[in-house]
Amino acid sequence: MKHLEENIERVLLTKEEIAAKVCEVAEEMGDFYKGQEVVMVCILKGSVTFFADLAREIPFPAVFDFMCVSSYGSGSVSGGSVRILKDLTVDITDKHVVIVEDILDTGNTLSALFEQLKARKPASLKLCCLLDKPDRRTKPISADFLGFTIPDEFVVGYGLDYNEAYRQLPYVGILKRSVYEK
């Protein structure tokens, strides 16, 4: 783990800050859903850590499901089209659905995913994100349940990665530019 931490410029959100915020978000969701059953959908892979911690705190009945999506366009920039690599196994028709995502960035992928899921006619469709980078938003989408608003920095840890590394860090840190601008 030490070799990973050498590439962190600074810790943005500590393990303790994240744990406290997860409890706050779960309480807010509990007030909103008031005992209704909810289908909670984890967007793989980055959201797994947040999803697991949140799931242990929610005070309402829930069914868990998972999706893996890939946004694609030209080069490294998302074109806003979404390809579903792993789809839901639960029918969400007439059910309350919460998409749990690690970070809301440009909004391209989530906007496209929401359009696809709305076609399945859920009773409601909400978004829960640990992190929001509003400075990068290109689509009009926002989180219904939100952990933290963060600056436009390259962040890793607590499920977030760079080339599949750093996910296991217990905090959210800013990755040194020298790592990803090689």
PDB file of C-alpha atoms in Angstrom:
ATOM      1  CA  MET A   1       0.000   0.000   0.000  1.00  0.00           C
ATOM      2  CA  LYS A   2       2.935   2.319   0.729  1.00  0.00           C
ATOM      3  CA  HIS A   3       3.958   2.394  -2.955  1.00  0.00           C
ATOM      4  CA  LEU A   4       0.431   3.562  -3.860  1.00  0.00           C
ATOM      5  CA  GLU A   5       0.395   6.259  -1.202  1.00  0.00           C
ATOM      6  CA  GLU A   6       3.633   7.717  -2.586  1.00  0.00           C
ATOM      7  CA  ASN A   7       1.630   8.816  -5.635  1.00  0.00           C
ATOM      8  CA  ILE A   8      -1.002  10.714  -3.621  1.00  0.00           C
ATOM      9  CA  GLU A   9      -0.513  14.477  -3.633  1.00  0.00           C
ATOM     10  CA  ARG A  10      -2.801  14.882  -0.622  1.00  0.00           C
ATOM     11  CA  VAL A  11      -5.769  13.279   1.100  1.00  0.00           C
ATOM     12  CA  LEU A  12      -8.973  15.063   0.088  1.00  0.00           C
ATOM     13  CA  LEU A  13     -11.447  13.082   2.241  1.00  0.00           C
ATOM     14  CA  THR A  14     -10.400  10.965   5.200  1.00  0.00           C
ATOM     15  CA  LYS A  15     -11.778   7.540   6.047  1.00  0.00           C
ATOM     16  CA  GLU A  16     -13.576   9.120   9.026  1.00  0.00           C
ATOM     17  CA  GLU A  17     -15.120  11.935   6.970  1.00  0.00           C
ATOM     18  CA  ILE A  18     -16.387   9.420   4.418  1.00  0.00           C
ATOM     19  CA  ALA A  19     -17.864   7.130   7.103  1.00  0.00           C
ATOM     20  CA  ALA A  20     -19.728  10.038   8.709  1.00  0.00           C
ATOM     21  CA  LYS A  21     -21.071  11.201   5.336  1.00  0.00           C
ATOM     22  CA  VAL A  22     -22.225   7.681   4.385  1.00  0.00           C
ATOM     23  CA  CYS A  23     -24.315   7.627   7.581  1.00  0.00           C
ATOM     24  CA  GLU A  24     -25.789  11.065   6.764  1.00  0.00           C
ATOM     25  CA  VAL A  25     -26.695  10.014   3.216  1.00  0.00           C
ATOM     26  CA  ALA A  26     -28.291   6.768   4.479  1.00  0.00           C
ATOM     27  CA  GLU A  27     -30.357   8.749   6.984  1.00  0.00           C
ATOM     28  CA  GLU A  28     -31.482  11.195   4.281  1.00  0.00           C
ATOM     29  CA  MET A  29     -32.481   8.296   2.047  1.00  0.00           C
ATOM     30  CA  GLY A  30     -34.318   6.650   4.961  1.00  0.00           C
ATOM     31  CA  ASP A  31     -36.327   9.835   5.545  1.00  0.00           C
ATOM     32  CA  PHE A  32     -37.192   9.997   1.852  1.00  0.00           C
ATOM     33  CA  TYR A  33     -38.223   6.358   1.383  1.00  0.00           C
ATOM     34  CA  LYS A  34     -39.809   5.853   4.824  1.00  0.00           C
ATOM     35  CA  GLY A  35     -39.829   2.061   4.804  1.00  0.00           C
ATOM     36  CA  GLN A  36     -40.614   1.525   1.128  1.00  0.00           C
ATOM     37  CA  GLU A  37     -38.688  -1.225  -0.626  1.00  0.00           C
ATOM     38  CA  VAL A  38     -36.016   0.118  -2.943  1.00  0.00           C
ATOM     39  CA  VAL A  39     -33.913  -1.509  -5.648  1.00  0.00           C
ATOM     40  CA  MET A  40     -30.385  -0.248  -5.066  1.00  0.00           C
ATOM     41  CA  VAL A  41     -28.187  -0.559  -8.145  1.00  0.00           C
ATOM     42  CA  CYS A  42     -24.420  -0.492  -7.770  1.00  0.00           C
ATOM     43  CA  ILE A  43     -22.546   0.713 -10.847  1.00  0.00           C
ATOM     44  CA  LEU A  44     -19.442  -1.463 -11.100  1.00  0.00           C
ATOM     45  CA  LYS A  45     -16.579  -1.250 -10.346  1.00  0.00           C
ATOM     46  CA  GLY A  46     -15.879   2.069  -8.679  1.00  0.00           C
ATOM     47  CA  SER A  47     -19.026   2.193  -6.558  1.00  0.00           C
ATOM     48  CA  VAL A  48     -18.589  -1.134  -4.776  1.00  0.00           C
ATOM     49  CA  THR A  49     -16.951   0.280  -1.639  1.00  0.00           C
ATOM     50  CA  PHE A  50     -19.458   3.133  -1.264  1.00  0.00           C
ATOM     51  CA  PHE A  51     -22.359   0.804  -2.066  1.00  0.00           C
ATOM     52  CA  ALA A  52     -21.313  -1.765   0.555  1.00  0.00           C
ATOM     53  CA  ASP A  53     -20.892   0.851   3.285  1.00  0.00           C
ATOM     54  CA  LEU A  54     -24.156   2.596   2.367  1.00  0.00           C
ATOM     55  CA  ALA A  55     -26.063  -0.708   2.216  1.00  0.00           C
ATOM     56  CA  ARG A  56     -25.120  -1.480   5.816  1.00  0.00           C
ATOM     57  CA  GLU A  57     -26.548   1.870   6.962  1.00  0.00           C
ATOM     58  CA  ILE A  58     -29.847   2.222   5.089  1.00  0.00           C
ATOM     59  CA  PRO A  59     -32.945   1.881   7.302  1.00  0.00           C
ATOM     60  CA  PHE A  60     -35.359   0.551   4.662  1.00  0.00           C
ATOM     61  CA  PRO A  61     -35.855  -2.786   2.883  1.00  0.00           C
ATOM     62  CA  ALA A  62     -33.738  -3.072  -0.243  1.00  0.00           C
ATOM     63  CA  VAL A  63     -32.990  -5.397  -3.114  1.00  0.00           C
ATOM     64  CA  PHE A  64     -29.431  -5.137  -4.422  1.00  0.00           C
ATOM     65  CA  ASP A  65     -28.445  -5.400  -8.057  1.00  0.00           C
ATOM     66  CA  PHE A  66     -25.411  -4.503 -10.147  1.00  0.00           C
ATOM     67  CA  MET A  67     -24.682  -2.998 -13.531  1.00  0.00           C
ATOM     68  CA  CYS A  68     -21.482  -2.520 -15.439  1.00  0.00           C
ATOM     69  CA  VAL A  69     -21.594   0.087 -18.177  1.00  0.00           C
ATOM     70  CA  SER A  70     -19.101   1.459 -20.634  1.00  0.00           C
ATOM     71  CA  SER A  71     -19.345   4.869 -22.190  1.00  0.00           C
ATOM     72  CA  TYR A  72     -17.834   5.183 -25.573  1.00  0.00           C
ATOM     73  CA  GLY A  73     -17.087   7.843 -28.100  1.00  0.00           C
ATOM     74  CA  SER A  74     -13.942   8.906 -29.869  1.00  0.00           C
ATOM     75  CA  GLY A  75     -10.685   8.452 -27.997  1.00  0.00           C
ATOM     76  CA  SER A  76     -10.709   8.812 -24.242  1.00  0.00           C
ATOM     77  CA  VAL A  77     -13.681  11.168 -24.107  1.00  0.00           C
ATOM     78  CA  SER A  78     -17.144   9.759 -23.525  1.00  0.00           C
ATOM     79  CA  GLY A  79     -19.511  10.383 -26.381  1.00  0.00           C
ATOM     80  CA  GLY A  80     -22.512   9.976 -24.119  1.00  0.00           C
ATOM     81  CA  SER A  81     -23.476   6.601 -25.560  1.00  0.00           C
ATOM     82  CA  VAL A  82     -23.644   3.735 -23.100  1.00  0.00           C
ATOM     83  CA  ARG A  83     -23.033   0.072 -23.666  1.00  0.00           C
ATOM     84  CA  ILE A  84     -24.317  -2.219 -20.911  1.00  0.00           C
ATOM     85  CA  LEU A  85     -21.692  -4.848 -20.093  1.00  0.00           C
ATOM     86  CA  LYS A  86     -23.648  -6.356 -17.175  1.00  0.00           C
ATOM     87  CA  ASP A  87     -27.366  -5.689 -16.941  1.00  0.00           C
ATOM     88  CA  LEU A  88     -29.800  -5.830 -14.055  1.00  0.00           C
ATOM     89  CA  THR A  89     -31.218  -9.188 -13.052  1.00  0.00           C
ATOM     90  CA  VAL A  90     -34.206  -7.584 -11.275  1.00  0.00           C
ATOM     91  CA  ASP A  91     -37.233  -6.233 -13.139  1.00  0.00           C
ATOM     92  CA  ILE A  92     -37.490  -2.574 -12.080  1.00  0.00           C
ATOM     93  CA  THR A  93     -40.960  -1.926 -13.520  1.00  0.00           C
ATOM     94  CA  ASP A  94     -43.053   0.000 -10.960  1.00  0.00           C
ATOM     95  CA  LYS A  95     -40.246  -0.132  -8.373  1.00  0.00           C
ATOM     96  CA  HIS A  96     -38.323   2.621  -6.618  1.00  0.00           C
ATOM     97  CA  VAL A  97     -34.761   2.516  -7.952  1.00  0.00           C
ATOM     98  CA  VAL A  98     -31.630   4.236  -6.667  1.00  0.00           C
ATOM     99  CA  ILE A  99     -28.515   4.202  -8.830  1.00  0.00           C
ATOM    100  CA  VAL A 100     -25.438   4.263  -6.568  1.00  0.00           C
ATOM    101  CA  GLU A 101     -22.391   5.760  -8.260  1.00  0.00           C
ATOM    102  CA  ASP A 102     -18.959   6.745  -7.004  1.00  0.00           C
ATOM    103  CA  ILE A 103     -18.601  10.034  -8.874  1.00  0.00           C
ATOM    104  CA  LEU A 104     -20.708  12.347 -11.006  1.00  0.00           C
ATOM    105  CA  ASP A 105     -18.366  14.014 -13.466  1.00  0.00           C
ATOM    106  CA  THR A 106     -19.456  15.175 -16.938  1.00  0.00           C
ATOM    107  CA  GLY A 107     -22.806  13.406 -16.569  1.00  0.00           C
ATOM    108  CA  ASN A 108     -22.590  11.911 -20.067  1.00  0.00           C
ATOM    109  CA  THR A 109     -22.655   8.264 -18.991  1.00  0.00           C
ATOM    110  CA  LEU A 110     -25.237   8.685 -16.237  1.00  0.00           C
ATOM    111  CA  SER A 111     -27.570  10.750 -18.439  1.00  0.00           C
ATOM    112  CA  ALA A 112     -27.541   8.058 -21.100  1.00  0.00           C
ATOM    113  CA  LEU A 113     -27.976   5.300 -18.515  1.00  0.00           C
ATOM    114  CA  PHE A 114     -30.935   7.113 -16.933  1.00  0.00           C
ATOM    115  CA  GLU A 115     -32.659   7.357 -20.306  1.00  0.00           C
ATOM    116  CA  GLN A 116     -32.245   3.620 -20.823  1.00  0.00           C
ATOM    117  CA  LEU A 117     -33.542   2.793 -17.335  1.00  0.00           C
ATOM    118  CA  LYS A 118     -36.508   5.189 -17.560  1.00  0.00           C
ATOM    119  CA  ALA A 119     -37.700   3.137 -20.550  1.00  0.00           C
ATOM    120  CA  ARG A 120     -38.127   0.207 -18.132  1.00  0.00           C
ATOM    121  CA  LYS A 121     -40.819   2.222 -16.309  1.00  0.00           C
ATOM    122  CA  PRO A 122     -39.642   2.298 -12.684  1.00  0.00           C
ATOM    123  CA  ALA A 123     -41.950   3.985 -10.138  1.00  0.00           C
ATOM    124  CA  SER A 124     -39.060   6.361  -9.435  1.00  0.00           C
ATOM    125  CA  LEU A 125     -35.420   6.646 -10.441  1.00  0.00           C
ATOM    126  CA  LYS A 126     -32.979   8.506  -8.203  1.00  0.00           C
ATOM    127  CA  LEU A 127     -29.219   8.997  -8.167  1.00  0.00           C
ATOM    128  CA  CYS A 128     -26.962   8.644  -5.133  1.00  0.00           C
ATOM    129  CA  CYS A 129     -23.316   9.694  -5.583  1.00  0.00           C
ATOM    130  CA  LEU A 130     -20.449   9.827  -3.170  1.00  0.00           C
ATOM    131  CA  LEU A 131     -18.687  12.597  -5.119  1.00  0.00           C
ATOM    132  CA  ASP A 132     -19.771  15.378  -7.451  1.00  0.00           C
ATOM    133  CA  LYS A 133     -17.493  17.427  -9.726  1.00  0.00           C
ATOM    134  CA  PRO A 134     -19.924  20.091 -10.981  1.00  0.00           C
ATOM    135  CA  ASP A 135     -17.171  22.048 -12.780  1.00  0.00           C
ATOM    136  CA  ARG A 136     -16.928  19.240 -15.355  1.00  0.00           C
ATOM    137  CA  ARG A 137     -20.664  18.803 -16.006  1.00  0.00           C
ATOM    138  CA  THR A 138     -21.745  18.820 -19.643  1.00  0.00           C
ATOM    139  CA  LYS A 139     -25.199  17.221 -19.151  1.00  0.00           C
ATOM    140  CA  PRO A 140     -28.031  18.536 -16.941  1.00  0.00           C
ATOM    141  CA  ILE A 141     -27.980  15.823 -14.266  1.00  0.00           C
ATOM    142  CA  SER A 142     -27.551  16.050 -10.526  1.00  0.00           C
ATOM    143  CA  ALA A 143     -27.503  13.655  -7.588  1.00  0.00           C
ATOM    144  CA  ASP A 144     -30.633  13.287  -5.484  1.00  0.00           C
ATOM    145  CA  PHE A 145     -28.500  12.052  -2.582  1.00  0.00           C
ATOM    146  CA  LEU A 146     -24.940  13.381  -2.420  1.00  0.00           C
ATOM    147  CA  GLY A 147     -21.898  12.871  -0.274  1.00  0.00           C
ATOM    148  CA  PHE A 148     -19.375  15.544  -1.237  1.00  0.00           C
ATOM    149  CA  THR A 149     -18.881  18.231  -3.860  1.00  0.00           C
ATOM    150  CA  ILE A 150     -15.224  18.251  -4.840  1.00  0.00           C
ATOM    151  CA  PRO A 151     -12.931  20.372  -7.027  1.00  0.00           C
ATOM    152  CA  ASP A 152     -11.886  19.305 -10.516  1.00  0.00           C
ATOM    153  CA  GLU A 153      -8.967  17.102  -9.444  1.00  0.00           C
ATOM    154  CA  PHE A 154      -8.037  13.545 -10.401  1.00  0.00           C
ATOM    155  CA  VAL A 155      -9.138  11.553  -7.359  1.00  0.00           C
ATOM    156  CA  VAL A 156      -8.515   7.929  -6.404  1.00  0.00           C
ATOM    157  CA  GLY A 157      -9.218   5.673  -3.458  1.00  0.00           C
ATOM    158  CA  TYR A 158     -12.367   4.365  -1.770  1.00  0.00           C
ATOM    159  CA  GLY A 159     -13.230   2.505  -4.975  1.00  0.00           C
ATOM    160  CA  LEU A 160     -11.994   5.113  -7.461  1.00  0.00           C
ATOM    161  CA  ASP A 161      -9.088   4.051  -9.633  1.00  0.00           C
ATOM    162  CA  TYR A 162      -6.424   5.017 -12.089  1.00  0.00           C
ATOM    163  CA  ASN A 163      -5.676   2.089 -14.436  1.00  0.00           C
ATOM    164  CA  GLU A 164      -7.407  -0.280 -11.961  1.00  0.00           C
ATOM    165  CA  ALA A 165      -5.066   0.715  -9.104  1.00  0.00           C
ATOM    166  CA  TYR A 166      -5.707   2.689  -5.887  1.00  0.00           C
ATOM    167  CA  ARG A 167      -9.265   1.377  -5.330  1.00  0.00           C
ATOM    168  CA  GLN A 168      -8.316  -0.148  -1.965  1.00  0.00           C
ATOM    169  CA  LEU A 169      -7.134   3.094  -0.354  1.00  0.00           C
ATOM    170  CA  PRO A 170      -9.456   3.839   2.601  1.00  0.00           C
ATOM    171  CA  TYR A 171      -9.651   7.552   1.742  1.00  0.00           C
ATOM    172  CA  VAL A 172     -10.132   9.747  -1.340  1.00  0.00           C
ATOM    173  CA  GLY A 173      -6.874  11.311  -2.421  1.00  0.00           C
ATOM    174  CA  ILE A 174      -5.686  13.559  -5.210  1.00  0.00           C
ATOM    175  CA  LEU A 175      -3.385  11.669  -7.554  1.00  0.00           C
ATOM    176  CA  LYS A 176      -0.096  13.359  -8.429  1.00  0.00           C
ATOM    177  CA  ARG A 177      -0.164  14.732 -11.991  1.00  0.00           C
ATOM    178  CA  SER A 178       3.169  13.056 -12.707  1.00  0.00           C
ATOM    179  CA  VAL A 179       1.401   9.677 -12.459  1.00  0.00           C
ATOM    180  CA  TYR A 180      -1.246  10.249 -15.137  1.00  0.00           C
ATOM    181  CA  GLU A 181       0.487  12.824 -17.364  1.00  0.00           C
ATOM    182  CA  LYS A 182       3.358  10.540 -18.385  1.00  0.00           C
TER     183      LYS A 182
END
